Amino acid sequence: VDRCTAFQCFGYELALAGKQYILSSGIWYEVALDFLNKVNKTASTIPPPKITLPKWDGIESEGAYNLRCGKATGFYEFDAKNIIFGGGQSKFEFCDVLHMKSKTLFFAKIPSKSSGMSHLVEQVRRTAELLFSADGAYRKELTKTVKRYHKTLDTDWLRARPKHGDWNICLVSLGKPALKLPFFARCGLVKVYSDLREQGHDVSFLSV
């Protein structure tokens, strides 16, 4: 058991005069300029997807927005349609919105704070790991979920392991472009983009 002041519990990010500062445990840190520039350069050059999504109205919840996207022609909504996989009560979301013709998986988040983007990044990593795995067990469970919620959607593509790069993995920010994201959120975006690109995946970013 230990004691600390309230000031030591605060965390804060501040962008000022082209520099980035972080308050952590009562201490201010300045982000190294070369690292800041590297993060910003990568974040600003992540390509957009081939097909876009409707504009967010600034009021809708993530669920309401995804549901609206899923009603557009050619789009299918999978938000909160959990797949039980991996033993116990492990649950996984496939993606938020799927567009079959362009082979795009959309993952959307309102990035009001860095933790929200962390959740988005983790969801993207899990899907990339499971969907493209040599083990087809996850794809079998995903097939059941697709048939349950979208009976007319073809599932033949899930019979074989998709190749890295076959599908575009798109991270969607509701309301903020990449360079306006909180700094740690930007770092998470750049890291998952770089990691997945190294694995051969096609990755994009979209601000709506």
Short mmCIF file of C-alpha atoms in Angstrom, two decimals:
data_model
loop_
_atom_site.label_atom_id
_atom_site.label_comp_id
_atom_site.label_asym_id
_atom_site.label_seq_id
_atom_site.Cartn_x
_atom_site.Cartn_y
_atom_site.Cartn_z
CA VAL A 1 0.00 0.00 0.00
CA ASP A 2 1.30 3.42 -0.92
CA ARG A 3 0.08 7.01 -0.99
CA CYS A 4 0.28 9.54 -3.77
CA THR A 5 -1.10 12.97 -4.50
CA ALA A 6 -3.99 13.50 -6.90
CA PHE A 7 -1.55 15.31 -9.21
CA GLN A 8 0.43 12.09 -9.60
CA CYS A 9 -2.70 10.33 -10.90
CA PHE A 10 -3.31 12.74 -13.77
CA GLY A 11 -2.44 11.93 -17.35
CA TYR A 12 -2.56 14.52 -20.10
CA GLU A 13 -1.39 15.15 -23.66
CA LEU A 14 -0.58 18.62 -24.95
CA ALA A 15 0.42 19.74 -28.44
CA LEU A 16 1.97 23.22 -28.34
CA ALA A 17 4.01 25.16 -30.91
CA GLY A 18 4.74 22.07 -32.99
CA LYS A 19 5.87 20.01 -30.01
CA GLN A 20 4.17 17.20 -28.08
CA TYR A 21 4.12 16.96 -24.29
CA ILE A 22 2.93 14.18 -21.99
CA LEU A 23 2.01 14.51 -18.30
CA SER A 24 2.44 11.19 -16.49
CA SER A 25 2.59 10.56 -12.72
CA GLY A 26 3.19 14.23 -12.01
CA ILE A 27 6.06 14.62 -14.49
CA TRP A 28 5.99 16.42 -17.84
CA TYR A 29 7.79 14.76 -20.75
CA GLU A 30 8.57 16.16 -24.18
CA VAL A 31 8.33 13.72 -27.09
CA ALA A 32 11.54 13.58 -29.12
CA LEU A 33 10.99 15.67 -32.25
CA ASP A 34 12.35 13.07 -34.66
CA PHE A 35 10.00 10.44 -33.23
CA LEU A 36 7.05 12.84 -33.36
CA ASN A 37 7.81 13.70 -36.98
CA LYS A 38 8.14 10.01 -37.88
CA VAL A 39 4.76 9.17 -36.33
CA ASN A 40 3.04 12.13 -37.98
CA LYS A 41 4.57 11.42 -41.39
CA THR A 42 3.45 7.78 -41.35
CA ALA A 43 -0.02 8.62 -40.01
CA SER A 44 -0.56 11.21 -42.73
CA THR A 45 0.46 8.86 -45.55
CA ILE A 46 -1.76 5.86 -44.71
CA PRO A 47 -3.86 5.44 -47.88
CA PRO A 48 -7.66 5.62 -47.90
CA PRO A 49 -9.74 2.57 -48.86
CA LYS A 50 -11.04 2.08 -52.39
CA ILE A 51 -14.60 2.61 -51.21
CA THR A 52 -15.70 5.10 -48.58
CA LEU A 53 -18.37 5.12 -45.87
CA PRO A 54 -21.16 7.62 -45.16
CA LYS A 55 -20.26 10.73 -43.18
CA TRP A 56 -20.69 10.47 -39.41
CA ASP A 57 -23.18 13.05 -38.09
CA GLY A 58 -21.23 13.73 -34.90
CA ILE A 59 -24.10 12.52 -32.72
CA GLU A 60 -24.61 8.83 -33.50
CA SER A 61 -23.11 6.14 -31.32
CA GLU A 62 -20.69 3.74 -32.96
CA GLY A 63 -23.42 1.09 -33.03
CA ALA A 64 -25.95 3.39 -34.70
CA TYR A 65 -23.39 4.52 -37.26
CA ASN A 66 -22.35 0.97 -38.15
CA LEU A 67 -25.99 -0.05 -38.47
CA ARG A 68 -26.59 2.82 -40.90
CA CYS A 69 -23.55 1.84 -42.95
CA GLY A 70 -24.77 -1.75 -43.08
CA LYS A 71 -28.01 -0.65 -44.73
CA ALA A 72 -26.19 0.77 -47.76
CA THR A 73 -26.11 -1.40 -50.89
CA GLY A 74 -23.27 -3.88 -50.86
CA PHE A 75 -22.43 -3.37 -47.17
CA TYR A 76 -23.00 -5.80 -44.29
CA GLU A 77 -22.94 -4.84 -40.62
CA PHE A 78 -21.22 -7.10 -38.06
CA ASP A 79 -20.88 -4.78 -35.06
CA ALA A 80 -21.38 -6.61 -31.73
CA LYS A 81 -22.12 -9.88 -33.53
CA ASN A 82 -19.69 -11.81 -31.38
CA ILE A 83 -18.06 -15.09 -32.36
CA ILE A 84 -17.50 -17.52 -29.48
CA PHE A 85 -14.06 -18.96 -30.14
CA GLY A 86 -10.97 -20.13 -28.31
CA GLY A 87 -12.48 -21.87 -25.32
CA GLY A 88 -14.30 -20.53 -22.27
CA GLN A 89 -16.29 -17.39 -22.96
CA SER A 90 -13.81 -15.79 -25.38
CA LYS A 91 -15.69 -13.52 -27.77
CA PHE A 92 -14.42 -11.89 -30.94
CA GLU A 93 -15.90 -9.34 -33.31
CA PHE A 94 -15.15 -10.06 -36.97
CA CYS A 95 -15.37 -6.43 -38.09
CA ASP A 96 -17.89 -3.58 -37.88
CA VAL A 97 -18.82 -3.33 -41.55
CA LEU A 98 -17.99 -5.56 -44.52
CA HIS A 99 -18.02 -4.62 -48.21
CA MET A 100 -17.76 -7.73 -50.34
CA LYS A 101 -17.18 -6.28 -53.81
CA SER A 102 -14.11 -4.28 -52.77
CA LYS A 103 -13.10 -6.91 -50.17
CA THR A 104 -12.86 -4.32 -47.39
CA LEU A 105 -13.18 -4.88 -43.65
CA PHE A 106 -14.07 -1.68 -41.79
CA PHE A 107 -13.34 -1.18 -38.08
CA ALA A 108 -14.87 2.03 -36.69
CA LYS A 109 -14.31 3.94 -33.47
CA ILE A 110 -15.10 7.36 -32.00
CA PRO A 111 -11.57 8.38 -30.91
CA SER A 112 -12.48 10.61 -27.98
CA LYS A 113 -9.44 9.28 -26.10
CA SER A 114 -6.43 7.06 -26.74
CA SER A 115 -8.00 4.06 -24.99
CA GLY A 116 -10.76 3.96 -27.62
CA MET A 117 -8.21 3.68 -30.40
CA SER A 118 -6.34 1.03 -28.40
CA HIS A 119 -9.51 -1.08 -28.43
CA LEU A 120 -9.84 -0.55 -32.18
CA VAL A 121 -6.20 -1.51 -32.82
CA GLU A 122 -6.58 -4.67 -30.73
CA GLN A 123 -9.73 -5.67 -32.63
CA VAL A 124 -7.91 -5.23 -35.94
CA ARG A 125 -4.95 -7.30 -34.75
CA ARG A 126 -7.19 -10.13 -33.54
CA THR A 127 -9.14 -10.29 -36.79
CA ALA A 128 -5.95 -10.28 -38.87
CA GLU A 129 -4.49 -13.06 -36.74
CA LEU A 130 -7.58 -15.28 -36.74
CA LEU A 131 -9.06 -14.72 -40.21
CA PHE A 132 -5.77 -15.36 -42.03
CA SER A 133 -4.65 -18.20 -39.77
CA ALA A 134 -3.59 -21.56 -41.23
CA ASP A 135 -6.05 -23.12 -38.78
CA GLY A 136 -9.55 -22.82 -40.27
CA ALA A 137 -11.44 -23.26 -36.98
CA TYR A 138 -12.16 -19.54 -36.63
CA ARG A 139 -13.40 -19.27 -40.21
CA LYS A 140 -15.82 -22.14 -39.58
CA GLU A 141 -17.31 -20.26 -36.61
CA LEU A 142 -17.37 -17.05 -38.64
CA THR A 143 -19.30 -18.86 -41.38
CA LYS A 144 -22.00 -19.72 -38.83
CA THR A 145 -22.21 -16.09 -37.74
CA VAL A 146 -22.48 -14.84 -41.33
CA LYS A 147 -25.28 -17.30 -42.09
CA ARG A 148 -27.09 -16.35 -38.91
CA TYR A 149 -27.18 -12.61 -39.57
CA HIS A 150 -26.82 -12.33 -43.36
CA LYS A 151 -28.40 -15.38 -44.96
CA THR A 152 -27.92 -14.12 -48.54
CA LEU A 153 -24.21 -13.40 -48.15
CA ASP A 154 -21.96 -15.91 -49.91
CA THR A 155 -19.55 -17.70 -47.54
CA ASP A 156 -17.56 -19.72 -50.09
CA TRP A 157 -14.57 -17.41 -49.56
CA LEU A 158 -14.30 -18.65 -45.97
CA ARG A 159 -13.69 -22.26 -47.00
CA ALA A 160 -10.01 -21.66 -47.74
CA ARG A 161 -7.39 -19.57 -46.00
CA PRO A 162 -7.32 -16.06 -47.54
CA LYS A 163 -3.92 -14.72 -48.54
CA HIS A 164 -2.39 -11.70 -46.89
CA GLY A 165 -3.31 -8.76 -49.08
CA ASP A 166 -6.52 -10.31 -50.42
CA TRP A 167 -8.60 -8.07 -48.16
CA ASN A 168 -8.23 -4.42 -47.29
CA ILE A 169 -8.21 -3.79 -43.54
CA CYS A 170 -9.53 -0.28 -42.90
CA LEU A 171 -9.39 1.57 -39.57
CA VAL A 172 -12.12 4.20 -39.40
CA SER A 173 -12.01 7.27 -37.18
CA LEU A 174 -15.37 8.93 -36.55
CA GLY A 175 -14.84 12.69 -36.43
CA LYS A 176 -11.04 13.04 -36.39
CA PRO A 177 -8.39 12.79 -39.12
CA ALA A 178 -5.19 10.90 -38.32
CA LEU A 179 -3.15 13.97 -37.32
CA LYS A 180 -5.88 15.15 -34.93
CA LEU A 181 -5.95 11.91 -32.97
CA PRO A 182 -4.50 11.91 -29.43
CA PHE A 183 -0.76 11.26 -29.61
CA PHE A 184 -0.84 7.74 -28.16
CA ALA A 185 -3.74 6.91 -30.46
CA ARG A 186 -1.62 8.09 -33.40
CA CYS A 187 1.23 5.89 -32.19
CA GLY A 188 -1.10 2.88 -32.00
CA LEU A 189 -2.43 3.55 -35.49
CA VAL A 190 1.06 3.84 -36.96
CA LYS A 191 2.27 0.71 -35.16
CA VAL A 192 -0.57 -1.55 -36.31
CA TYR A 193 -0.34 -0.13 -39.84
CA SER A 194 3.41 -0.80 -40.01
CA ASP A 195 3.12 -4.27 -38.44
CA LEU A 196 0.34 -5.45 -40.74
CA ARG A 197 2.03 -4.01 -43.82
CA GLU A 198 5.19 -5.95 -42.94
CA GLN A 199 3.04 -9.10 -42.85
CA GLY A 200 1.79 -8.37 -46.37
CA HIS A 201 -1.66 -7.03 -45.48
CA ASP A 202 -3.41 -4.24 -47.38
CA VAL A 203 -4.20 -1.57 -44.76
CA SER A 204 -6.01 1.77 -45.03
CA PHE A 205 -7.35 4.58 -42.85
CA LEU A 206 -10.54 6.58 -43.21
CA SER A 207 -11.84 9.62 -41.34
CA VAL A 208 -15.58 10.24 -41.66
#
